[in-house]
């Protein structure tokens, strides 16, 4: 594989996006620890924390209860997705001014490939600076921007001087920047993998880059080659604009490997719900659904199923996803370190084949989803759950438990 | 049994009957034909238990009446790989022999008594129609039926019988074909109270089985099964179980605009526009205005197409998107030099093609 020597990938990452918007909309919050996610000590998790709150150790995905303990004087606010969406859209318009090659990763993060735009707007570094300035001027928010030859390095660069950072990694600086970084900074290396790498004697990215990839693979498993490439600064993934995206997926790498099948099912359900909401937001339907499971020793398997009709209703996606998970559990993949669900063969608005005998049930499911999405957008993801996910089996087992 | 057969006639009969041979492993004996010969004629049978056929083999000289079990695919291969006009067939419960001038095959056999029985047509209540009418009706509908098992109740055509006519309706849930033709009722045959759906597989077998358009076809519905009698064969089929959707509900009663389309140029333009449509998401946008029809497709990576066609159109301008395959499927079964009328309501309502009074085809648009 060749190292791409042209520096053309930009990664833009908004700084504490949700919390910054709250501070922007209510200037009295500036300089105060803002925690977005819900009521202090509520059952939800932190969606975003301002840098002032991070000083106390508060971070996103942390239970609100923990956040309250760490930062009792924090300003706890509900999530306002509609407002964040507005600003996110505005920022995306800024990106699209420079290139159509924009791959949003979430509402506050995107990759841009500016190859071909350089003649018009200047070098990737110039474009990166312009974008950063425009975002600040037009929204009042700061972004951290990384410019590099590939996605991995660009993302790493945007993170190096966060917040309000701007880092360019040119090919001649790759080693100087990567070598001293801890292995945990490699994409895909979680806590567990980090410990294993430490145990094998690898503490820094530079040490991995110097390793013999074959030997590393023997010791660490098949994903070692990928890690070694990243450590060498090689990443061949291309920027895929949303419009051309062939699939959409949601995954989670567990902080601790999961052995329990039911817990795994719950994790999958969360992902399906999340994926469904993303599909619905984009008004996209999935023609095929795919579930992937990775074991603690990095064996990965995926299974997929074509839906009878393209769908984005959580209940319909879940009905297939749970069958696929059952299929995956026939293989020896536990304990699992990662699970993901993907929507493949996407059907966009205007491409949906209508049905002559469409049942009211599907319309109803769509309405339920829209209502739940709206409630969640207003009150946060934890505000409401689905009673229907108690399948008849679950109900039976609960009942049996009661009776016994 | 022992007989001398005309190779071509035997091969033709085998090919029709082979449609009833199951591709799945149901029962080993069902991978075979059963031949039954008496003094002056010989019948070949095949069944997968859902569908069964008895077909008369023309040009047989029976030397010794009897029954035989013949491995279907091997027999067809043998007959295909020779040019001999005459084939000698001899079989008992242990083995079957097939021989020509320069070859001889011996194959293990089975007891013919183990072969499941296929009903014969002895009913006195039936509807009668010409093969030409029936073939046209089958060809106009069956393509619109569903093939996925998940839409099992739509995997055939609904039959509605009147005293002097018969209607066939097929749908896959996205498009629907409706056609009618003349027929005559005998002995008070009726399907009142039931909505029989004949599997597409049986109808396709029939379509291949008619010798000429003037041939008379008898059809008799019994509870859960149907029998067709052509001049030289009987086709038996179990009916599709379950409820066929209420199609009358979705046939539009009126329209807002309509176009008159010449089949040949319209078909060519649709195919042309569809070149750029994606394989995964097949979509062509049809823009109608008073002067012309503009068809556009855009692939995610392949590019764009725009094709114009002068058409007769009355009503407000409309843009409606269809799966071009659904449109082409209809045009394939219409005569090239004819015209078809298209009734539209709006971009999200079903569009109705009308060909004379006897054929309607409804397509749900992409939205």
CSV table of C-alpha atoms in Angstrom, one decimal, chain B residues 31 39 50 89 97 99 116 161 189 203 241 280 284 292 353 361:
chain,number,residue,atom,x,y,z
B,31,UNK,CA,-37.6,-37.0,-9.6
B,39,UNK,CA,-53.0,-50.7,-26.3
B,50,UNK,CA,-48.5,-29.3,-5.5
B,89,UNK,CA,-38.5,-47.9,-24.4
B,97,UNK,CA,-34.1,-49.4,-21.0
B,99,UNK,CA,-32.3,-47.6,-26.9
B,116,UNK,CA,-48.6,-40.6,-6.3
B,161,UNK,CA,-65.9,-16.8,-13.0
B,189,UNK,CA,-69.9,-24.6,-12.4
B,203,UNK,CA,-50.4,-21.2,-15.2
B,241,UNK,CA,-54.0,-20.8,0.4
B,280,UNK,CA,-30.7,-1.4,-6.8
B,284,UNK,CA,-37.4,6.7,-14.0
B,292,UNK,CA,-44.8,15.8,-24.6
B,353,UNK,CA,-53.0,1.6,-17.8
B,361,UNK,CA,-52.7,-2.7,-15.2
